[in-house]
Amino acid sequence: MPRTVHPAVDDPRAEHARYWRFSGLPDTEMLTARFVTTHFTRHTHPTYTFGIITGGIEEYAHPGGTSRVGPGGLAVVGPDEVHTGHAGVPEGWTYRVFYPRPEVVVGIARELGLRGTPAFRESGIDAPEASRLLHAAHLAAERGDRLGASSLVRRGIAALLCSHGRERPPRVRSRAARPETARAREVLASRLTDPPALEELAAAVGMGPFALSRAFSAAYGLPPHAYLNQLRVDRARALLAAGRAPSEVAAEVGFTDQAHLSRHFRRHLGVPPGAYRRALAGH
């Protein structure tokens, strides 16, 4: 079971972060962390994010605005929703996070009789019972309690869906995306190691550079260059989880070197790529 390294009690700026998986919770990654100076850039996850704040305050921007969440509160973000993250108080914040793949949450929603893609009415959520259950599930996973963790996390997500869930309107963002922006996204995904300049990308899809950048941001929440880095990090995660060395991964996804990969990886996930690989490889 992964080892937790706690900050020294006499160092108010010390940070720690650990990504990990537990066999009792398939298709779910977890994070236990304390952040003080870390700032998460605008980024997305392909999963849901359920963060239980256990100390301090996290402040973050999301599609609905900005939330400040303190102890006992939940920071909830849906798949592919662009968000940030930073300390809302000088001492930072501590939290325990679940990152379940969409099919996990969809399965729980179906058992509750909810149709469509599950979403939530708010992002910073006050739901004491759901928070209590999810916190207990995280602790159970740390203890290696497969039955306890799997039972509690399902009850916690179900409680959250019942109190704050809704059905997401189908593919709203995709309907708003112009064909040119969709094509530009395909070009970026196919050219991670040799991306075009904005002018070249715009010419390839038949738009002006400024118009493409504006339309792309409106459709996907990130400008083309930031979206490219998101694609690179997502691909790097898959390769690292498969056991590939960070130095090899950096070159394969288009970063100039391992340090370049590490900078972006930390801004998206809060941990260095080597630590992510050690925690997830082989699971």
XYZ file of N, CA and C in Angstrom:
849
model
N 0.857 -1.176 0.000
C 0.000 0.000 0.000
C 0.898 1.233 0.000
N 0.554 2.301 -0.735
C 1.424 3.461 -0.830
C 1.601 4.155 0.503
N 2.768 4.725 0.676
C 3.114 5.380 1.929
C 2.819 6.866 1.831
N 2.222 7.418 2.868
C 1.938 8.839 2.927
C 3.077 9.552 3.640
N 3.585 10.631 3.035
C 4.607 11.447 3.653
C 3.961 12.739 4.101
N 3.918 12.966 5.397
C 3.255 14.144 5.937
C 4.247 15.304 6.073
N 3.778 16.544 5.911
C 4.662 17.684 6.080
C 5.095 17.832 7.530
N 6.263 18.401 7.720
C 6.743 18.650 9.078
C 5.803 19.622 9.777
N 5.501 19.344 11.037
C 4.524 20.157 11.756
C 5.013 21.580 11.956
N 6.330 21.813 11.893
C 6.854 23.153 12.129
C 7.095 23.908 10.829
N 6.651 23.372 9.729
C 6.831 24.033 8.443
C 5.473 24.341 7.846
N 4.978 25.589 8.019
C 3.634 25.918 7.555
C 3.507 25.955 6.044
N 4.634 25.892 5.304
C 4.559 25.940 3.846
C 4.804 24.577 3.195
N 5.008 23.543 3.989
C 5.308 22.228 3.433
C 4.096 21.660 2.702
N 4.363 20.970 1.621
C 3.314 20.360 0.828
C 3.576 18.861 0.682
N 2.521 18.112 0.447
C 2.672 16.709 0.084
C 1.520 16.348 -0.831
N 1.753 15.399 -1.719
C 0.702 14.964 -2.644
C 0.989 13.534 -3.069
N -0.050 12.739 -3.176
C 0.094 11.344 -3.579
C -1.105 10.919 -4.416
N -0.865 10.594 -5.649
C -1.865 9.949 -6.498
C -1.753 8.446 -6.284
N -2.867 7.745 -6.324
C -2.795 6.301 -6.178
C -4.083 5.639 -6.635
N -4.012 4.335 -6.771
C -5.162 3.504 -7.090
C -5.302 2.418 -6.033
N -6.519 1.913 -5.903
C -6.808 0.853 -4.943
C -7.645 -0.196 -5.659
N -7.260 -1.453 -5.501
C -7.918 -2.532 -6.249
C -9.400 -2.651 -5.926
N -9.817 -2.177 -4.755
C -11.222 -2.250 -4.391
C -12.085 -1.208 -5.084
N -11.440 -0.239 -5.766
C -12.175 0.821 -6.462
C -11.702 0.877 -7.908
N -12.121 -0.044 -8.745
C -11.676 -0.041 -10.142
C -12.152 1.201 -10.871
N -11.374 1.611 -11.866
C -11.706 2.767 -12.693
C -11.767 4.063 -11.896
N -11.013 4.122 -10.823
C -10.991 5.314 -9.976
C -9.559 5.575 -9.514
N -9.096 6.824 -9.696
C -7.832 7.243 -9.109
C -8.129 8.100 -7.891
N -7.140 8.219 -7.007
C -7.316 8.987 -5.786
C -6.116 9.891 -5.540
N -6.354 10.940 -4.796
C -5.299 11.878 -4.417
C -5.473 12.232 -2.956
N -4.376 12.228 -2.238
C -4.336 12.756 -0.869
C -3.272 13.835 -0.864
N -3.611 15.058 -0.453
C -2.646 16.139 -0.641
C -2.862 17.291 0.326
N -1.767 18.017 0.525
C -1.819 19.347 1.121
C -1.071 20.279 0.176
N -1.729 21.353 -0.253
C -1.128 22.331 -1.140
C -1.162 23.706 -0.483
N -0.076 24.430 -0.652
C 0.018 25.780 -0.103
C 0.328 26.785 -1.219
N 1.422 26.564 -1.915
C 1.824 27.482 -2.979
C 1.469 26.964 -4.376
N 1.047 25.720 -4.462
C 0.705 25.137 -5.758
C -0.482 25.863 -6.382
N -0.356 26.196 -7.649
C -1.454 26.763 -8.437
C -1.707 25.841 -9.630
N -2.908 25.330 -9.735
C -3.261 24.509 -10.884
C -3.684 25.415 -12.036
N -3.061 25.220 -13.177
C -3.440 25.973 -14.355
C -4.808 25.516 -14.842
N -5.386 26.240 -15.783
C -6.655 25.820 -16.372
C -6.451 24.468 -17.059
N -7.226 23.487 -16.640
C -7.040 22.136 -17.139
C -8.334 21.353 -16.990
N -8.329 20.132 -17.501
C -9.489 19.253 -17.381
C -9.038 17.871 -16.923
N -10.004 17.061 -16.528
C -9.795 15.633 -16.281
C -10.829 14.863 -17.095
N -10.489 13.687 -17.587
C -11.485 12.876 -18.290
C -12.467 12.212 -17.330
N -12.257 12.404 -16.042
C -13.056 11.780 -14.994
C -13.897 12.824 -14.268
N -14.764 12.367 -13.384
C -15.360 13.257 -12.390
C -14.315 13.550 -11.325
N -14.469 14.663 -10.623
C -13.608 15.023 -9.503
C -14.477 15.275 -8.287
N -14.270 14.477 -7.235
C -14.961 14.663 -5.971
C -13.900 14.904 -4.895
N -13.695 16.156 -4.520
C -12.679 16.506 -3.535
C -13.306 16.830 -2.192
N -12.893 16.109 -1.154
C -13.386 16.363 0.200
C -12.354 17.235 0.912
N -12.683 18.477 1.173
C -11.744 19.389 1.827
C -11.685 19.035 3.314
N -10.469 18.790 3.813
C -10.305 18.401 5.221
C -9.636 19.489 6.053
N -9.116 20.529 5.430
C -8.491 21.628 6.160
C -8.211 22.794 5.226
N -8.204 24.011 5.775
C -7.940 25.186 4.961
C -9.066 25.470 3.991
N -8.738 26.183 2.911
C -9.728 26.538 1.889
C -9.103 26.401 0.512
N -9.822 25.723 -0.375
C -9.434 25.710 -1.784
C -10.320 26.681 -2.548
N -9.706 27.458 -3.412
C -10.440 28.359 -4.294
C -10.146 27.955 -5.728
N -11.178 27.903 -6.552
C -10.953 27.474 -7.925
C -12.025 28.038 -8.846
N -11.619 28.298 -10.080
C -12.541 28.722 -11.118
C -13.042 27.507 -11.868
N -14.276 27.586 -12.352
C -14.911 26.494 -13.090
C -15.949 27.116 -14.015
N -16.607 26.317 -14.868
C -17.533 26.924 -15.826
C -18.649 27.744 -15.196
N -19.013 27.464 -13.954
C -20.085 28.210 -13.306
C -19.645 29.428 -12.537
N -18.340 29.694 -12.481
C -17.844 30.843 -11.727
C -16.625 30.482 -10.908
N -16.602 30.928 -9.641
C -15.497 30.644 -8.729
C -16.068 30.137 -7.409
N -15.456 29.102 -6.855
C -15.904 28.544 -5.577
C -14.788 28.590 -4.554
N -15.163 28.778 -3.309
C -14.259 28.661 -2.157
C -14.848 27.579 -1.258
N -14.068 26.540 -1.013
C -14.585 25.395 -0.266
C -13.689 25.129 0.935
N -14.300 25.036 2.107
C -13.569 24.788 3.330
C -13.843 23.415 3.892
N -13.386 23.145 5.133
C -13.486 21.811 5.724
C -14.909 21.258 5.703
N -15.021 20.029 5.254
C -16.314 19.369 5.175
C -17.036 19.594 3.871
N -16.585 20.588 3.102
C -17.217 20.864 1.819
C -16.668 19.980 0.722
N -17.377 19.960 -0.395
C -16.986 19.153 -1.544
C -16.713 20.050 -2.745
N -15.577 19.816 -3.391
C -15.253 20.464 -4.651
C -15.538 19.451 -5.748
N -16.544 19.715 -6.565
C -17.037 18.755 -7.551
C -16.905 19.343 -8.948
N -16.242 18.608 -9.830
C -16.050 19.044 -11.213
C -16.367 17.869 -12.123
N -17.067 18.138 -13.213
C -17.443 17.089 -14.142
C -16.350 16.784 -15.149
N -16.478 15.697 -15.881
C -15.486 15.339 -16.900
C -15.344 16.439 -17.949
N -14.098 16.739 -18.283
C -13.758 17.705 -19.331
C -14.161 19.134 -19.005
N -14.541 19.424 -17.764
C -14.835 20.798 -17.372
C -13.529 21.502 -17.000
N -13.287 22.639 -17.618
C -12.058 23.384 -17.371
C -12.126 24.039 -15.995
N -11.076 23.860 -15.208
C -11.048 24.436 -13.869
C -9.611 24.740 -13.462
N -9.470 25.479 -12.383
C -8.162 25.822 -11.836
C -8.087 25.304 -10.402
N -7.214 25.867 -9.577
C -7.146 25.502 -8.172
C -5.980 26.190 -7.489
N -6.248 26.800 -6.330
C -5.180 27.408 -5.541
C -5.683 27.616 -4.118
N -4.766 27.947 -3.240
C -5.112 28.149 -1.839
C -5.955 29.406 -1.675
N -6.993 29.283 -0.860
C -7.830 30.432 -0.559
C -7.456 31.118 0.730
N -6.502 30.546 1.480
C -5.987 31.123 2.722
C -4.487 30.870 2.761
N -3.724 31.641 3.528
C -2.262 31.489 3.516
C -1.781 30.095 3.878
N -2.498 29.386 4.721
C -2.039 28.047 5.139
C -2.366 26.968 4.124
N -3.029 27.324 3.021
C -3.305 26.350 1.985
C -4.540 25.517 2.284
N -4.570 24.324 1.722
C -5.699 23.434 1.950
C -5.242 21.981 1.877
N -5.978 21.132 2.565
C -5.764 19.682 2.485
C -7.052 19.047 1.998
N -6.905 17.974 1.225
C -8.097 17.297 0.741
C -7.802 15.873 0.340
N -8.892 15.135 0.192
C -8.868 13.774 -0.317
C -9.791 13.756 -1.531
N -9.294 13.223 -2.639
C -10.027 13.339 -3.893
C -10.240 11.969 -4.531
N -11.433 11.768 -5.065
C -11.738 10.633 -5.925
C -11.850 11.132 -7.357
N -11.274 10.364 -8.289
C -11.409 10.653 -9.716
C -12.012 9.421 -10.405
N -13.320 9.204 -10.284
C -13.933 8.038 -10.939
C -14.193 8.306 -12.413
N -13.984 7.301 -13.230
C -14.298 7.427 -14.642
C -15.803 7.628 -14.813
N -16.217 8.292 -15.899
C -17.645 8.611 -16.064
C -18.568 7.415 -15.943
N -18.153 6.248 -16.438
C -19.050 5.100 -16.391
C -19.360 4.653 -14.961
N -18.455 4.942 -14.017
C -18.728 4.601 -12.623
C -19.899 5.425 -12.103
N -19.855 6.733 -12.346
C -20.914 7.626 -11.859
C -22.213 7.381 -12.626
N -22.105 7.138 -13.919
C -23.300 6.834 -14.717
C -23.986 5.571 -14.185
N -23.197 4.553 -13.833
C -23.772 3.323 -13.311
C -24.536 3.543 -12.019
N -23.983 4.361 -11.129
C -24.677 4.662 -9.871
C -25.949 5.456 -10.149
N -25.854 6.415 -11.078
C -27.031 7.215 -11.425
C -28.147 6.346 -11.989
N -27.795 5.358 -12.812
C -28.810 4.479 -13.388
C -29.527 3.690 -12.303
N -28.787 3.256 -11.292
C -29.409 2.517 -10.198
C -30.400 3.390 -9.440
N -30.172 4.708 -9.467
C -31.072 5.643 -8.801
C -32.234 6.064 -9.697
N -32.219 5.608 -10.935
C -33.279 5.964 -11.861
C -33.036 7.232 -12.645
N -31.800 7.767 -12.589
C -31.467 8.980 -13.333
C -31.029 8.609 -14.740
N -31.505 9.349 -15.714
C -31.120 9.126 -17.095
C -30.194 10.234 -17.556
N -29.593 10.052 -18.712
C -28.685 11.067 -19.221
C -27.355 11.038 -18.496
N -26.522 12.029 -18.794
C -25.203 12.130 -18.179
C -25.316 12.868 -16.855
N -24.879 12.268 -15.738
C -25.014 12.940 -14.445
C -24.181 14.217 -14.373
N -24.772 15.259 -13.833
C -24.089 16.521 -13.575
C -24.577 17.029 -12.221
N -24.063 18.196 -11.817
C -24.407 18.726 -10.506
C -24.779 20.201 -10.618
N -25.715 20.606 -9.775
C -26.227 21.976 -9.840
C -25.200 23.001 -9.411
N -24.241 22.588 -8.597
C -23.201 23.484 -8.103
C -21.856 22.784 -8.241
N -20.783 23.531 -7.958
C -19.449 22.934 -7.941
C -18.913 22.858 -6.514
N -18.930 23.978 -5.798
C -18.621 23.954 -4.375
C -19.879 23.572 -3.619
N -19.899 22.382 -3.021
C -21.147 21.807 -2.503
C -21.057 21.551 -1.005
N -22.110 21.945 -0.302
C -22.273 21.631 1.120
C -23.248 20.471 1.223
N -22.719 19.271 1.392
C -23.534 18.061 1.488
C -22.909 17.184 2.567
N -23.209 17.447 3.844
C -22.504 16.785 4.951
C -22.528 15.265 4.898
N -23.664 14.658 4.557
C -23.733 13.204 4.558
C -22.883 12.609 3.438
N -22.957 13.186 2.251
C -22.130 12.701 1.147
C -20.651 12.891 1.467
N -20.303 14.031 2.047
C -18.913 14.293 2.411
C -18.419 13.290 3.442
N -19.255 12.997 4.438
C -18.865 12.036 5.482
C -18.621 10.655 4.883
N -19.502 10.227 3.999
C -19.369 8.906 3.398
C -18.136 8.815 2.498
N -17.897 9.849 1.698
C -16.748 9.822 0.800
C -15.435 9.897 1.581
N -15.415 10.682 2.647
C -14.212 10.739 3.491
C -13.936 9.376 4.118
N -14.979 8.729 4.611
C -14.812 7.396 5.201
C -14.358 6.392 4.149
N -14.840 6.530 2.926
C -14.424 5.628 1.849
C -12.941 5.800 1.537
N -12.471 7.027 1.530
C -11.056 7.297 1.254
C -10.181 6.667 2.330
N -10.583 6.826 3.586
C -9.830 6.231 4.691
C -9.847 4.711 4.603
N -10.986 4.146 4.240
C -11.086 2.696 4.109
C -10.148 2.186 3.017
N -10.044 2.929 1.923
C -9.130 2.534 0.855
C -7.690 2.551 1.348
N -7.334 3.547 2.141
C -5.981 3.593 2.705
C -5.691 2.394 3.590
N -6.711 1.905 4.274
C -6.529 0.743 5.151
C -6.534 -0.562 4.368
N -6.859 -0.507 3.087
C -6.940 -1.728 2.297
C -8.254 -2.459 2.441
N -9.284 -1.764 2.904
C -10.595 -2.364 3.141
C -11.401 -2.293 1.845
N -11.369 -3.356 1.061
C -12.015 -3.358 -0.247
C -13.538 -3.223 -0.136
N -14.146 -3.996 0.742
C -15.601 -3.959 0.870
C -16.059 -2.610 1.425
N -15.378 -2.144 2.466
C -15.760 -0.869 3.059
C -15.617 0.289 2.089
N -14.478 0.343 1.387
C -14.242 1.449 0.452
C -15.255 1.438 -0.677
N -15.483 0.275 -1.272
C -16.392 0.211 -2.415
C -17.833 0.507 -2.004
N -18.241 0.045 -0.831
C -19.605 0.305 -0.365
C -19.803 1.776 -0.038
N -18.837 2.360 0.685
C -18.976 3.744 1.129
C -18.908 4.730 -0.032
N -18.041 4.465 -1.017
C -17.935 5.421 -2.114
C -19.211 5.420 -2.947
N -19.813 4.270 -3.134
C -21.072 4.223 -3.879
C -22.184 4.940 -3.110
N -22.233 4.747 -1.809
C -23.238 5.445 -1.003
C -23.008 6.945 -1.020
N -21.730 7.355 -0.983
C -21.432 8.780 -0.994
C -21.812 9.450 -2.303
N -21.458 8.819 -3.426
C -21.812 9.393 -4.729
C -23.321 9.391 -4.909
N -23.980 8.326 -4.469
C -25.440 8.269 -4.568
C -26.083 9.382 -3.747
N -25.588 9.619 -2.538
C -26.134 10.689 -1.700
C -25.950 12.044 -2.370
N -24.795 12.240 -3.012
C -24.522 13.511 -3.681
C -25.424 13.690 -4.897
N -25.636 12.617 -5.648
C -26.537 12.691 -6.798
C -27.972 12.990 -6.355
N -28.394 12.397 -5.251
C -29.754 12.626 -4.772
C -29.959 14.053 -4.282
N -28.940 14.630 -3.649
C -29.109 15.963 -3.072
C -28.781 17.090 -4.045
N -27.826 16.865 -4.975
C -27.377 17.945 -5.837
C -27.265 17.558 -7.314
N -27.678 16.347 -7.663
C -27.513 15.896 -9.035
C -28.564 16.436 -9.989
N -28.232 16.417 -11.245
C -29.158 16.762 -12.316
C -28.683 16.039 -13.573
N -29.475 16.109 -14.598
C -29.078 15.516 -15.866
C -28.488 16.605 -16.748
N -27.300 16.363 -17.247
C -26.640 17.346 -18.109
C -27.326 17.377 -19.463
N -27.632 18.565 -19.980
C -28.195 18.640 -21.336
C -27.243 17.973 -22.325
N -27.736 17.198 -23.270
C -26.860 16.412 -24.145
C -26.006 17.253 -25.065
N -24.686 17.126 -24.894
C -23.700 17.636 -25.832
C -23.885 19.105 -26.171
N -24.159 19.931 -25.160
C -24.374 21.353 -25.409
C -23.148 21.986 -26.031
N -21.989 21.705 -25.463
C -20.780 22.344 -25.971
C -20.468 21.890 -27.394
N -20.654 20.611 -27.690
C -20.351 20.118 -29.020
C -21.253 20.767 -30.062
N -22.528 21.007 -29.716
C -23.411 21.652 -30.671
C -22.945 23.074 -30.970
N -22.307 23.724 -29.980
C -21.853 25.093 -30.179
C -20.555 25.156 -30.969
N -19.822 24.042 -31.032
C -18.534 24.043 -31.714
C -18.724 24.087 -33.220
N -17.972 24.955 -33.880
C -18.007 25.034 -35.328
C -17.231 23.858 -35.921
N -17.566 23.435 -37.116
C -16.809 22.344 -37.741
C -15.317 22.646 -37.837
N -14.987 23.917 -38.030
C -13.573 24.279 -38.142
C -12.817 24.026 -36.834
N -13.467 24.302 -35.701
C -12.787 24.078 -34.425
C -12.634 22.589 -34.146
N -13.637 21.806 -34.524
C -13.529 20.359 -34.355
C -12.383 19.809 -35.195
N -12.242 20.323 -36.397
C -11.137 19.893 -37.256
C -9.802 20.326 -36.659
N -9.743 21.530 -36.124
C -8.503 22.004 -35.502
C -8.113 21.113 -34.326
N -9.107 20.669 -33.569
C -8.815 19.774 -32.439
C -8.243 18.457 -32.942
N -8.784 17.940 -34.035
C -8.267 16.704 -34.607
C -6.815 16.872 -35.073
N -6.519 18.017 -35.669
C -5.150 18.274 -36.122
C -4.199 18.287 -34.929
N -4.564 18.964 -33.857
C -3.703 19.021 -32.675
C -3.488 17.630 -32.083
N -4.540 16.822 -32.026
C -4.414 15.485 -31.461
C -3.497 14.605 -32.296
N -3.429 14.862 -33.583
C -2.598 14.041 -34.467
C -1.165 14.554 -34.576
N -0.899 15.730 -34.002
C 0.431 16.325 -34.146
C 0.982 16.779 -32.791
N 0.958 15.888 -31.832
C 1.453 16.240 -30.500
C 2.925 16.624 -30.531
N 3.719 15.933 -31.329
C 5.171 16.175 -31.334
C 5.590 17.208 -32.367
N 4.687 17.572 -33.264
C 5.025 18.540 -34.313
C 3.825 19.448 -34.563
N 3.430 20.223 -33.564
C 2.209 21.027 -33.712
C 2.414 22.173 -34.695
N 1.363 22.539 -35.408
C 1.470 23.667 -36.323
C 1.451 24.995 -35.576
N 1.961 26.027 -36.207
C 1.770 27.380 -35.691
C 0.295 27.728 -35.811
N -0.166 28.704 -35.033
C -1.574 29.084 -35.069
C -2.000 29.479 -36.480
N -1.133 30.211 -37.173
C -1.467 30.635 -38.536
C -1.636 29.435 -39.466
N -0.767 28.449 -39.313
C -0.869 27.239 -40.130
C -2.122 26.446 -39.798
N -2.418 26.344 -38.517
C -3.611 25.628 -38.088
C -4.865 26.315 -38.621
N -4.891 27.639 -38.520
C -6.053 28.388 -38.993
C -6.236 28.224 -40.501
N -5.145 28.289 -41.234
C -5.233 28.128 -42.684
C -5.730 26.732 -43.050
N -5.319 25.729 -42.283
C -5.711 24.352 -42.580
C -7.209 24.128 -42.416
N -7.848 24.914 -41.539
C -9.289 24.727 -41.305
C -10.125 25.843 -41.918
N -9.469 26.797 -42.574
C -10.205 27.834 -43.283
C -10.729 28.958 -42.420
N -9.960 29.350 -41.401
C -10.348 30.481 -40.549
C -9.156 31.407 -40.372
N -9.408 32.618 -39.901
C -8.338 33.503 -39.503
C -7.807 33.091 -38.142
N -6.534 33.397 -37.840
C -5.950 32.975 -36.568
C -6.707 33.483 -35.347
N -7.053 34.761 -35.327
C -7.757 35.304 -34.168
C -9.138 34.675 -34.029
N -9.843 34.540 -35.155
C -11.186 33.952 -35.111
C -11.138 32.506 -34.635
N -10.128 31.750 -35.091
C -10.006 30.354 -34.660
C -9.723 30.279 -33.163
N -8.791 31.094 -32.684
C -8.447 31.058 -31.263
C -9.666 31.365 -30.401
N -10.439 32.363 -30.807
C -11.634 32.740 -30.042
C -12.697 31.645 -30.101
N -12.942 31.089 -31.289
C -13.964 30.049 -31.435
C -13.544 28.773 -30.715
N -12.257 28.438 -30.772
C -11.756 27.234 -30.113
C -11.930 27.358 -28.598
N -11.585 28.504 -28.035
C -11.733 28.714 -26.596
C -13.188 28.633 -26.175
N -14.088 29.192 -27.006
C -15.507 29.149 -26.683
C -16.033 27.718 -26.702
N -15.506 26.900 -27.616
C -16.007 25.528 -27.753
C -15.432 24.585 -26.709
N -14.142 24.735 -26.392
C -13.466 23.737 -25.557
C -12.906 24.273 -24.247
N -13.082 25.564 -24.002
C -12.674 26.122 -22.720
C -11.220 26.488 -22.599
N -10.415 26.144 -23.609
C -8.983 26.429 -23.613
C -8.586 26.902 -25.001
N -7.618 27.813 -25.112
C -7.097 28.173 -26.432
C -6.278 27.015 -27.001
N -5.999 27.033 -28.299
C -5.329 25.879 -28.917
C -4.038 25.457 -28.248
N -3.177 26.405 -27.850
C -1.890 26.007 -27.271
C -2.076 25.328 -25.921
N -3.024 25.807 -25.112
C -3.278 25.178 -23.815
C -3.961 23.827 -23.996
N -4.820 23.732 -25.002
C -5.474 22.459 -25.278
C -4.457 21.408 -25.720
N -3.476 21.837 -26.500
C -2.408 20.923 -26.911
C -1.676 20.367 -25.694
N -1.349 21.231 -24.737
C -0.666 20.761 -23.533
C -1.551 19.826 -22.719
N -2.869 20.078 -22.718
C -3.787 19.163 -22.040
C -3.747 17.783 -22.701
N -3.770 17.752 -24.029
C -3.680 16.482 -24.747
C -2.367 15.766 -24.428
N -1.285 16.510 -24.368
C 0.012 15.915 -24.068
C 0.035 15.305 -22.668
N -0.493 16.032 -21.704
C -0.518 15.513 -20.334
C -1.396 14.276 -20.250
N -2.562 14.299 -20.905
C -3.448 13.130 -20.886
C -2.747 11.906 -21.478
N -2.060 12.103 -22.581
C -1.335 10.988 -23.198
C -0.193 10.528 -22.293
N 0.505 11.465 -21.676
C 1.596 11.117 -20.765
C 1.081 10.287 -19.592
N -0.085 10.620 -19.071
C -0.650 9.859 -17.957
C -0.835 8.392 -18.340
N -1.370 8.163 -19.529
C -1.603 6.790 -19.961
C -0.287 6.028 -20.111
N 0.710 6.677 -20.670
C 1.999 6.016 -20.863
C 2.698 5.755 -19.538
N 2.649 6.719 -18.629
C 3.279 6.539 -17.323
C 2.590 5.425 -16.537
N 1.255 5.377 -16.603
C 0.518 4.322 -15.897
C 0.849 2.946 -16.448
N 1.287 2.900 -17.704
C 1.700 1.633 -18.317
C 3.139 1.276 -17.978
N 3.815 2.136 -17.217
C 5.166 1.828 -16.766
C 6.285 2.468 -17.551
N 5.971 3.343 -18.502
C 7.006 3.979 -19.303
C 7.778 4.999 -18.487
N 9.060 5.173 -18.796
C 9.917 6.114 -18.083
C 9.570 7.549 -18.463
N 9.590 8.488 -17.502
C 9.253 9.876 -17.810
C 10.089 10.485 -18.929
N 11.359 10.147 -19.002
C 12.201 10.719 -20.051
C 11.735 10.281 -21.437
N 11.318 9.024 -21.569
C 10.793 8.539 -22.840
C 9.439 9.167 -23.151
N 8.616 9.277 -22.139
C 7.277 9.821 -22.325
C 7.339 11.274 -22.771
N 8.237 12.042 -22.180
C 8.340 13.461 -22.529
C 8.533 13.638 -24.026
N 9.459 12.870 -24.605
C 9.730 12.984 -26.037
C 8.552 12.481 -26.858
N 7.911 11.421 -26.414
C 6.839 10.812 -27.207
C 5.603 11.692 -27.287
N 5.354 12.506 -26.258
C 4.155 13.349 -26.287
C 4.451 14.777 -26.741
N 5.727 15.088 -27.012
C 6.031 16.386 -27.592
C 6.617 17.429 -26.676
N 6.911 17.085 -25.422
C 7.597 18.032 -24.552
C 9.094 18.005 -24.860
N 9.768 19.121 -24.624
C 11.172 19.215 -25.028
C 12.070 18.299 -24.214
N 11.749 18.097 -22.941
C 12.547 17.216 -22.096
C 11.725 16.849 -20.867
N 12.331 16.065 -19.981
C 11.607 15.603 -18.796
C 11.214 16.764 -17.884
N 12.063 17.777 -17.785
C 11.730 18.928 -16.941
C 10.496 19.649 -17.468
N 10.389 19.756 -18.796
C 9.230 20.389 -19.423
C 7.961 19.590 -19.121
N 8.042 18.272 -19.244
C 6.920 17.413 -18.881
C 6.541 17.599 -17.421
N 7.540 17.620 -16.556
C 7.283 17.718 -15.124
C 6.566 19.013 -14.764
N 6.971 20.134 -15.386
C 6.329 21.415 -15.086
C 4.841 21.358 -15.411
N 4.510 20.866 -16.583
C 3.105 20.818 -16.974
C 2.344 19.765 -16.179
N 2.978 18.652 -15.895
C 2.325 17.590 -15.136
C 1.924 18.089 -13.755
N 2.819 18.804 -13.100
C 2.521 19.347 -11.774
C 1.386 20.365 -11.827
N 1.351 21.185 -12.873
C 0.310 22.200 -12.987
C -1.064 21.599 -13.230
N -1.100 20.364 -13.730
C -2.365 19.695 -14.001
C -2.771 18.743 -12.884
N -1.790 18.034 -12.287
C -2.116 16.982 -11.330
C -1.545 17.193 -9.934
N -0.578 18.085 -9.800
C -0.031 18.358 -8.476
C 1.079 17.433 -8.031
N 1.442 16.449 -8.855
C 2.521 15.520 -8.530
C 3.453 15.420 -9.731
N 4.727 15.082 -9.528
C 5.646 14.898 -10.649
C 5.366 13.602 -11.386
N 5.747 13.510 -12.650
C 5.447 12.299 -13.429
C 6.061 11.029 -12.865
N 7.263 11.116 -12.274
C 7.878 9.921 -11.708
C 7.062 9.341 -10.569
N 6.534 10.222 -9.699
C 5.703 9.753 -8.584
C 4.401 9.150 -9.094
N 3.828 9.750 -10.114
C 2.600 9.216 -10.707
C 2.853 7.823 -11.271
N 3.969 7.668 -11.970
C 4.312 6.360 -12.550
C 4.489 5.307 -11.462
N 5.215 5.641 -10.414
C 5.456 4.659 -9.346
C 4.152 4.238 -8.683
N 3.209 5.186 -8.539
C 1.957 4.880 -7.850
C 1.009 4.056 -8.708
N 1.034 4.276 -10.028
C 0.009 3.682 -10.875
C 0.481 2.570 -11.782
N 1.755 2.494 -12.076
C 2.240 1.479 -13.016
C 1.893 0.086 -12.521
N 1.322 -0.715 -13.390
C 1.004 -2.086 -13.058
C -0.366 -2.285 -12.450
N -1.099 -1.180 -12.156
C -2.442 -1.337 -11.561
C -3.486 -1.450 -12.657
